[in-house]
Coordinates of C-alpha atoms and ligand atoms in Angstrom, one line a residue:
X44 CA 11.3 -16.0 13.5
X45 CA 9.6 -14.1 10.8
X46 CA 11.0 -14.4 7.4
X47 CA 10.4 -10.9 5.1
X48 CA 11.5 -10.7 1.9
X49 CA 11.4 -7.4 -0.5
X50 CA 12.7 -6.2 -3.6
X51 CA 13.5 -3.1 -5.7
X52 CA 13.4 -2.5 -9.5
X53 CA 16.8 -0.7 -10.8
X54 CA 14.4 1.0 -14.0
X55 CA 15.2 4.3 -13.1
X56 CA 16.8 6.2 -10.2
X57 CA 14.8 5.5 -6.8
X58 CA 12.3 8.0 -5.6
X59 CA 10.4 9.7 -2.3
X60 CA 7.9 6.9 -3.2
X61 CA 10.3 3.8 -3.2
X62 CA 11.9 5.3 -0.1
X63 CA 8.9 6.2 1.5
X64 CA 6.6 3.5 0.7
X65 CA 8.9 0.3 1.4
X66 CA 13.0 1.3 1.6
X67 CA 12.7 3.4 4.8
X68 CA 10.4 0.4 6.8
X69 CA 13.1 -2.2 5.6
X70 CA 16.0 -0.3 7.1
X71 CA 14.4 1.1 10.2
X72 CA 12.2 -1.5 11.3
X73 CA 12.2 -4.7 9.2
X74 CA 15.9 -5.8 9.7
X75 CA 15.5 -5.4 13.4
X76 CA 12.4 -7.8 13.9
X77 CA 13.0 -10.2 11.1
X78 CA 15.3 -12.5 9.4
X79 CA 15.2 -10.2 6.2
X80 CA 16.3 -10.5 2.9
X81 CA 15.8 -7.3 0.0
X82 CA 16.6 -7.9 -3.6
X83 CA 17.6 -5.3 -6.4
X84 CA 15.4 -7.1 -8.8
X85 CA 17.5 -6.9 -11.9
X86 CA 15.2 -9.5 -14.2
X87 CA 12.0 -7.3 -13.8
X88 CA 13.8 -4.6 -15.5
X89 CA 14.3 -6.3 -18.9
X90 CA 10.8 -6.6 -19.0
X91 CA 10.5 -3.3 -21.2
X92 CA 12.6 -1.6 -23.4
X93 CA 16.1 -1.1 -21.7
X94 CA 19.9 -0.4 -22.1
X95 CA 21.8 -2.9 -20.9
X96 CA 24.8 -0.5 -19.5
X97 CA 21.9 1.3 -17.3
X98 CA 20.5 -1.9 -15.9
X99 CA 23.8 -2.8 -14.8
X100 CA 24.5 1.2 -13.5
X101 CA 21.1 1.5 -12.0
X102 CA 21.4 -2.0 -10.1
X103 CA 24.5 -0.7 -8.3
X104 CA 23.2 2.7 -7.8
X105 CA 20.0 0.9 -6.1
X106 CA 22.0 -1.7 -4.1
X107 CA 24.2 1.4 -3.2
X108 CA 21.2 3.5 -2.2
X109 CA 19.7 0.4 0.2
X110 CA 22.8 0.6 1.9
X111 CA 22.9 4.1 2.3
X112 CA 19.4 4.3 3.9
X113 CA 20.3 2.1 6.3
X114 CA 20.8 -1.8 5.4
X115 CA 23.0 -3.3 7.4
X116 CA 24.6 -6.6 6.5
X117 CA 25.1 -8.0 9.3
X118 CA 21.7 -7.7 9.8
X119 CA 19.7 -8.4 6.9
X120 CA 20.7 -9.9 3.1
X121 CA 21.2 -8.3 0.5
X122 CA 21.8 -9.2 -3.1
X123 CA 21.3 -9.3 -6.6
X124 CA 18.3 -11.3 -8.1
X125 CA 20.3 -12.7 -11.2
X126 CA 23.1 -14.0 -9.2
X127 CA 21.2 -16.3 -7.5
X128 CA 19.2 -19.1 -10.2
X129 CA 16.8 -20.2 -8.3
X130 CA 14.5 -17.5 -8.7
X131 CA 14.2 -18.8 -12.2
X132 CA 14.0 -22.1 -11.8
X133 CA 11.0 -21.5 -9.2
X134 CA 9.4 -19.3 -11.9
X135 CA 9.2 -21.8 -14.3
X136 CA 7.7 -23.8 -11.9
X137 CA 5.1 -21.0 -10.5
X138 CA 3.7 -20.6 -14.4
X139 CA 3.3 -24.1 -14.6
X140 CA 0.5 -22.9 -11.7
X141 CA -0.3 -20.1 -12.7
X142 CA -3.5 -19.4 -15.7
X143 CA -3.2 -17.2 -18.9
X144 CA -6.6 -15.4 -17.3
X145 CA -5.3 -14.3 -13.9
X146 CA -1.8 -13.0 -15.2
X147 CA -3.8 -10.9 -18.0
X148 CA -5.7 -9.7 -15.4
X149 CA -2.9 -7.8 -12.9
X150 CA -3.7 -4.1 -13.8
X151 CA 0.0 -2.9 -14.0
X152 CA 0.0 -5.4 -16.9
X153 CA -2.7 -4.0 -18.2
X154 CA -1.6 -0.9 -17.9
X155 CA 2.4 -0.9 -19.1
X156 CA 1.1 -3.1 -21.9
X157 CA -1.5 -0.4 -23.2
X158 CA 1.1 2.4 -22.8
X159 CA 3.3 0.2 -24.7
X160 CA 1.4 -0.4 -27.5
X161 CA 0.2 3.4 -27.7
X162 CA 4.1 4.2 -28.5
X163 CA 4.1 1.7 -30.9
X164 CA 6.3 -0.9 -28.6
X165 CA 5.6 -4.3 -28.5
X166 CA 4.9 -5.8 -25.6
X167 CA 7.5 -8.5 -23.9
X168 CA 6.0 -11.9 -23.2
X169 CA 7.8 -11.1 -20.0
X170 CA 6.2 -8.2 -19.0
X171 CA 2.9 -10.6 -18.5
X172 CA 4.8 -13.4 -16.9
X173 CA 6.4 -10.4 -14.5
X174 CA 4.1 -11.3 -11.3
X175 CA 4.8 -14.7 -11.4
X176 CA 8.9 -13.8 -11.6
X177 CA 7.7 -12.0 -8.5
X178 CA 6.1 -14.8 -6.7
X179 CA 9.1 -17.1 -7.3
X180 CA 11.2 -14.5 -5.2
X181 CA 8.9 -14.3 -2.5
X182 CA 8.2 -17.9 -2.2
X183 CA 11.5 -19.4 -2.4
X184 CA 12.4 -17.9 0.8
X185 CA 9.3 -19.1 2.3
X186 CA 9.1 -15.3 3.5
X187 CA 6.1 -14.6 5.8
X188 CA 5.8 -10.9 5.5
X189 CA 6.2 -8.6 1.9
X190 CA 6.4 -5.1 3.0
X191 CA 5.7 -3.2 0.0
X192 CA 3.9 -0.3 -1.1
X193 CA 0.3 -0.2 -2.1
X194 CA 0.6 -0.8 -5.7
X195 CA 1.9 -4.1 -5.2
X196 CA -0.5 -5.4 -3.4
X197 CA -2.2 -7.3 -6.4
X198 CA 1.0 -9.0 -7.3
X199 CA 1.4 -10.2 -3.7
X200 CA -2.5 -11.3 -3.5
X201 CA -1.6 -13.4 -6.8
X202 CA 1.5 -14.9 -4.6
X203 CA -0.7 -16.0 -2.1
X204 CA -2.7 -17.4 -4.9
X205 CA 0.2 -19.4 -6.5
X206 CA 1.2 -20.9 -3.1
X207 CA -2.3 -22.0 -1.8
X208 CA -2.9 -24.0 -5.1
X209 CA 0.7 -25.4 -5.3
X210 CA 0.4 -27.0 -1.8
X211 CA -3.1 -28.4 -2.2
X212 CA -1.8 -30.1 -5.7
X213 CA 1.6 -31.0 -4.8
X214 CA 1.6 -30.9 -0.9
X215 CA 2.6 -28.2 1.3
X216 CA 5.8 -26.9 -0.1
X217 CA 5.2 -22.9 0.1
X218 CA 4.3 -20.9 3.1
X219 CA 1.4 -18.4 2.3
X220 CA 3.1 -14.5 2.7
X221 CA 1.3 -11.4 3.3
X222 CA 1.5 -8.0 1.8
X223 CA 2.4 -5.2 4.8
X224 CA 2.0 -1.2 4.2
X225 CA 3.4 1.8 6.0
X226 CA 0.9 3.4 8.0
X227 CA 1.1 6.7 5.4
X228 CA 2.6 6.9 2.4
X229 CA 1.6 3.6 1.3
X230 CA 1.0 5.4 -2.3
X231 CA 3.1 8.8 -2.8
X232 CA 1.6 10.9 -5.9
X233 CA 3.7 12.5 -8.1
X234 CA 3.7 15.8 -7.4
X235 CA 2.6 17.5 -10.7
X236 CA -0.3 15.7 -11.3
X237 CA -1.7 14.3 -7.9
X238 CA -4.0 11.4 -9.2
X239 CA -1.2 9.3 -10.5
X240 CA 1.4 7.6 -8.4
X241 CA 5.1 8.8 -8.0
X242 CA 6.6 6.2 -10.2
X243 CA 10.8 6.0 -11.3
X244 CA 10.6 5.7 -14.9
X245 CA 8.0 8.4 -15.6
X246 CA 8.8 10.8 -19.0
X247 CA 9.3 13.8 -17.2
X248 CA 11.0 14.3 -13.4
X249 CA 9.2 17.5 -12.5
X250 CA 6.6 15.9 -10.2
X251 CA 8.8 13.2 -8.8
X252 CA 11.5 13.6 -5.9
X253 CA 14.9 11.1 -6.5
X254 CA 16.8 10.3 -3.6
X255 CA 19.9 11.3 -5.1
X256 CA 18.1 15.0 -6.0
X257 CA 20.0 18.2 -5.0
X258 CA 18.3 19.3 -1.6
X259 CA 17.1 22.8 -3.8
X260 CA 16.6 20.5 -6.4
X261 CA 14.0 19.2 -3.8
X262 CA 12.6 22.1 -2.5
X263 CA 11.9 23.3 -5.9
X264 CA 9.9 20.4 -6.7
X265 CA 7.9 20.2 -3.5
X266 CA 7.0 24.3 -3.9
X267 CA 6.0 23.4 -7.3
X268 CA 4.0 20.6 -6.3
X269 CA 0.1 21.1 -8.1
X270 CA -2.4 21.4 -5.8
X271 CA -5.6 23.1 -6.3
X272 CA -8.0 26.7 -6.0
X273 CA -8.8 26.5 -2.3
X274 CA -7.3 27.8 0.4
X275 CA -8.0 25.4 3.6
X276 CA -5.7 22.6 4.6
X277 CA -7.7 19.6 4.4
X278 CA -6.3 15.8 4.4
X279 CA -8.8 14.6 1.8
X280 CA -7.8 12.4 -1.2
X281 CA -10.3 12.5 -3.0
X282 CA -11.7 16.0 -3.4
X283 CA -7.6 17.8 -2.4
X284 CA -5.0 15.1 -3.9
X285 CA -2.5 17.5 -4.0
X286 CA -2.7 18.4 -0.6
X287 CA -3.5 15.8 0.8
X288 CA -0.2 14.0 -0.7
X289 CA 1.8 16.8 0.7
X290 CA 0.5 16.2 4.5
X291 CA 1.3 12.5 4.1
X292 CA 4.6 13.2 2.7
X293 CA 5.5 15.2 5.5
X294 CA 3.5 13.0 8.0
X295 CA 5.9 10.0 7.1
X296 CA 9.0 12.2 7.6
X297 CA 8.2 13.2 10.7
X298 CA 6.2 10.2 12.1
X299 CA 3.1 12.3 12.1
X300 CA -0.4 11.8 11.4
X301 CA -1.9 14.0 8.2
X302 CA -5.4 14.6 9.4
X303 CA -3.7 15.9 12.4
X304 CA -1.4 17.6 10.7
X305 CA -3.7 19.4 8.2
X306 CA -5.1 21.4 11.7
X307 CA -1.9 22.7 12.1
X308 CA -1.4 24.6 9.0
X309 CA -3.7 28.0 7.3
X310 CA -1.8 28.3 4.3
X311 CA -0.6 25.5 1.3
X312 CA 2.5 27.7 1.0
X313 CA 3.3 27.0 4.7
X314 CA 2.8 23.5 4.4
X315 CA 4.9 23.2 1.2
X316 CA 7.7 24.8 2.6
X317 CA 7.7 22.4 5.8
X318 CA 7.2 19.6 3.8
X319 CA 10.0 20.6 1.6
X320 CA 12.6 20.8 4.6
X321 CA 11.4 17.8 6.3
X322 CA 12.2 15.8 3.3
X323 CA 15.5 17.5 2.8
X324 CA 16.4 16.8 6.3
X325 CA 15.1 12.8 5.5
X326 CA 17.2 12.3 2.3
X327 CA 20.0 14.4 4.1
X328 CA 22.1 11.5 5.9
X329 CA 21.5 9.1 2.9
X330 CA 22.9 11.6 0.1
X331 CA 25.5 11.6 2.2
X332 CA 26.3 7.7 3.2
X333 CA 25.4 6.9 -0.7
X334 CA 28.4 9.2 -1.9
X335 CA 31.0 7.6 0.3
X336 CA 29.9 4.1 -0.2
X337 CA 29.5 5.0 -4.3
X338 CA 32.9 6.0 -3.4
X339 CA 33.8 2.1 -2.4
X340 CA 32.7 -0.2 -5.3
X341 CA 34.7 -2.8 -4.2
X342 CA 32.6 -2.6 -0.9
X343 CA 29.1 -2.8 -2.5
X344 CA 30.2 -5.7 -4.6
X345 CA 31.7 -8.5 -1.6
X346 CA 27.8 -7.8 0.2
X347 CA 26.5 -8.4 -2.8
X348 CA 28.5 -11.2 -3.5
X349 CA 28.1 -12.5 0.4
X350 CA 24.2 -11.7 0.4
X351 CA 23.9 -13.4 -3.0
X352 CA 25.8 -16.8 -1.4
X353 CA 23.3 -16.6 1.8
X354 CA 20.4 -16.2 -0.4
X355 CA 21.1 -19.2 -2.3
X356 CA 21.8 -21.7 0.3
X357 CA 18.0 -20.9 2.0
X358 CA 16.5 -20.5 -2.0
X359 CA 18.4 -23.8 -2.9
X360 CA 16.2 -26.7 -0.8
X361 CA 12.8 -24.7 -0.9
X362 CA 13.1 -24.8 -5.0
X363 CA 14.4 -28.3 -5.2
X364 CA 11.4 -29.5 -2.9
X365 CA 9.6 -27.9 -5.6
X366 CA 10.6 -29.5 -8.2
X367 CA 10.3 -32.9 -6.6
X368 CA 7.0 -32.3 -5.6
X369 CA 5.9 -31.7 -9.2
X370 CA 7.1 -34.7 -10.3
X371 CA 10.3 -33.7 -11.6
X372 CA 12.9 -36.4 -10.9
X373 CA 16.3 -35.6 -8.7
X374 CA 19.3 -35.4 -10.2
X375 CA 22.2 -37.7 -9.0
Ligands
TYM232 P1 9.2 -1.1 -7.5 O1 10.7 -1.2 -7.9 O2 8.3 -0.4 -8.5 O3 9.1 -0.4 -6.1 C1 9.8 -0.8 -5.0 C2 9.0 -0.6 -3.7 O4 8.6 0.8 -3.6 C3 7.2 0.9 -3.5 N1 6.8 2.1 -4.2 C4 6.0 3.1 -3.7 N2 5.5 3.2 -2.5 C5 4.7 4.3 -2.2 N3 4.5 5.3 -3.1 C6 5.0 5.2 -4.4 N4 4.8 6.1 -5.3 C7 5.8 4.0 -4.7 N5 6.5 3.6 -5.8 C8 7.0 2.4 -5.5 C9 6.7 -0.4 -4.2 O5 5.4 -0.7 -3.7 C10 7.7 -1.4 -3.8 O6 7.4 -1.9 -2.5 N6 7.3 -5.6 -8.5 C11 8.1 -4.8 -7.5 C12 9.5 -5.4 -7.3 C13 9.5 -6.8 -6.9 C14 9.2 -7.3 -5.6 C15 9.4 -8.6 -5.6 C16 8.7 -6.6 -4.4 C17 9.9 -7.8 -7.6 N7 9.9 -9.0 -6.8 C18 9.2 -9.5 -4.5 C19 8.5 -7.4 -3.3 C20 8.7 -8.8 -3.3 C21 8.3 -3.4 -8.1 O7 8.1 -3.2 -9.3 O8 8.7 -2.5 -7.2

C-alpha cells in the first residue's frame, strides 16, 4: 500500500493556502487511498524568531484544525513531530549526506535568511539545516507520496536527493518519495498583492484568508482582494494575477476548472462575490467541528499521544537501519 507522509508548520494560524494547497487533499482523498501519516511540525517553527507559549498554542490549534477538516484517526496518524525522536536522530544522519552548497541553495532559505538580515535578525543555523529536518520526516517513514503544495517542491526534490545518495553509499535503506500537487491551487496568492504567495506568518493579514476567520471577516477580504484596470475575466497568471488567483480559489472550492470558469463570469465583482461564498460555505463545517473539538483538549491530546506512539514504532527500525548502515555500532 502506498505510504504518504505530510506535515504542517504551527508559525502562525493556518490559511486558504495551507488548506487549499495540501490540508483539504489529506482529509478528502489521502487517508482513503493510503496508509497516511500528517505531522504538526513543531521543530521547523523554532527555526526563526518565536515565542515559546505560541508554538505550543499554535501546535494545538493546527493539530485541532487537521482534525476539524476532516482527519480521522482511525484512518490516518496524526501527531506531534517532537514527541517522536527519531526525526532527529535521522536528521543528524541526513546532514551527514547532505553538502553546505545544496542546502544554501533552497530559495526559501535564501529568501527568510535575506528578510532576516534586512530586519536586523540573525539568521538560525537551523533555518539552513530546515530541508534536511524535512527529509528526515519524510524518509523515516519510507513514505512514497508528499502531497504538498507547490512551494515545497524544492525541499522534496532535495529529499529525493538525500535518499538516492544514501542508498548508493550505504545500501538501500530509503525509498525515493515524490512530491504530489492539487490539480489548482497548488500556489494560492495572497490576496493584496497577487505575485506573492498566501503565506501564515506574513506582517499584515489583509491579503490572507485564516481558516479560523469570521465568514464576513472572509468576504471582506476576498471583495478586497487587488486585482487590476481591466474589465474581462480572464484565467491568466501572468498578465491578471489577481484574477486569475480568484478563479482558482473558487475553482478548488467547487471542484471546478478556472479557464472554464473565467467564461462564466462578465464582471470581477461577480466573481468576487462567488468566490467569497464558496469559500465561506468551504471553511463553514470546519469553523464549526474546530470549536467543539477546541472545546475537548483532552480529546486532541490521547490522538496525539496514540498517533505519536504509531509513528514511532514504523520511524524506530527505518532510523536504526540507518544508523547501522553508516557504520554506527548497535547498542546492546
Ligand atoms: P507549511 O507549514 O508552510 O505549509 C503546509 C502545507 O501547505 C502548503 N501551502 C500552500 N499551498 C498552496 N498555496 C499556498 N499559499 C500555500 N501555503 C502553504 C505547503 O506547500 C504545505 O504543503 N516545510 C513544510 C512543512 C514540512 C513538511 C515536512 C511537509 C516539514 N516537514 C515533510 C511535507 C513533508 C512547510 O513549511 O509547510
Amino acid at each position: 500500500m502506498t505510504r504518504i507522509f505530510s506535515g504542517i508548520k504551527p508559525t502562525g494560524h493556518l490559511t486558504l493556502g495551507n488548506y487549499l494547497g495540501a490540508v483539504r487533499r489529506w482529509a478528502e482523498v489521502d487517508q482513503h487511498e493510503a496508509e497516511a501519516l500528517f505531522c504538526v511540525v513543531d521543530l521547523h517553527a523554532l527555526t526563526v524568531e518565536h515565542d515559546p507559549a505560541r508554538v505550543r498554542r499554535l501546535s494545538r490549534q493546527a493539530a485541532t484544525l487537521l482534525l476539524a477538516a476532516g482527519l480521522d484517526p482511525a484512518l490516518c496518524t496524526v501527531f506531534v513531530q517532537s514527541h517522536v525522536d527519531e526525526h532527529t536522530r535521522l536528521s543528524y544522519l541526513l546532514e551527514c549526506t547532505a553538502t553546505d552548497g545544496e542546502l544554501r541553495r533552497m530559495i526559501q532559505y535564501k529568501e527568510k535568511s535575506a528578510r532576516a538580515q534586512a530586519s536586523g535578525e540573525s539568521v538560525r543555523f537551523s533555518l539552513l539545516s530546515y530541508p534536511v529536518l524535512m527529509a528526515a520526516d519524510i524518509l523515516a517513514y519510507r513514505a512514497d507520496e508528499v502531497p504538498v503544495g507547490e512551494d515545497q517542491t524544492q525541499h522534496v526534490e532535495l529529499t529525493r536527493d538525500l535518499a538516492v545518495r544514501f542508498n548508493q553509499r550505504y545500501g538501500h535503506t530509503f525509498t525515493v518519495p515524490k512530491a504530489t500537487r492539487p490539480a489548482v491551487a497548488a500556489r494560492v496568492m495572497d490576496l493584496q498583492d497577487p505575485t506573492s504567495k498566501m503565506g501564515k506568518s506574513h506582517e499584515s493579514g489583509a491579503g490572507i484568508v485564516y481558516l479560523l476567520d469570521e465568514a464576513d471577516v472572509v468576504r471582506k477580504k476576498i471583495m478586497r482582494a487587488v486585482t487590476d484596470s481591466g474589465r474581462v475575466v480572464e484565467y491568466d497568471r501572468e498578465t491578471r494575477p489577481g484574477v486569475a488567483n480568484l478563479l482558482e480559489i473558487l475553482a478548488a472550492c467547487e471542484n471546478g476548472n478556472p479557464n472554464d470558469l473565467a467564461g462564466v463570469y462578465e464582471s470581477y465583482g461577480a466573481l468576487k462575490k462567488d468566490t467569497a461564498e464558496a469559500v465561506v460555505e468551504a471553511l463553514r463545517p470546519l469553523r464549526e467541528r474546530h470549536a467543539a473539538l477546541a472545546a475537548d483538549p483532552g480529546y486532541v491530546d490521547g490522538v496525539l499521544k496514540e498517533g505519536a506512539d504509531r509513528a514511532r514504532g514504523m520511524a524506530r527500525p527505518v532510523v536504526d537501519a540507518a544508523c547501522r548502515a553508516m557504520g554506527l555500532l548497535p547498542a546492546g
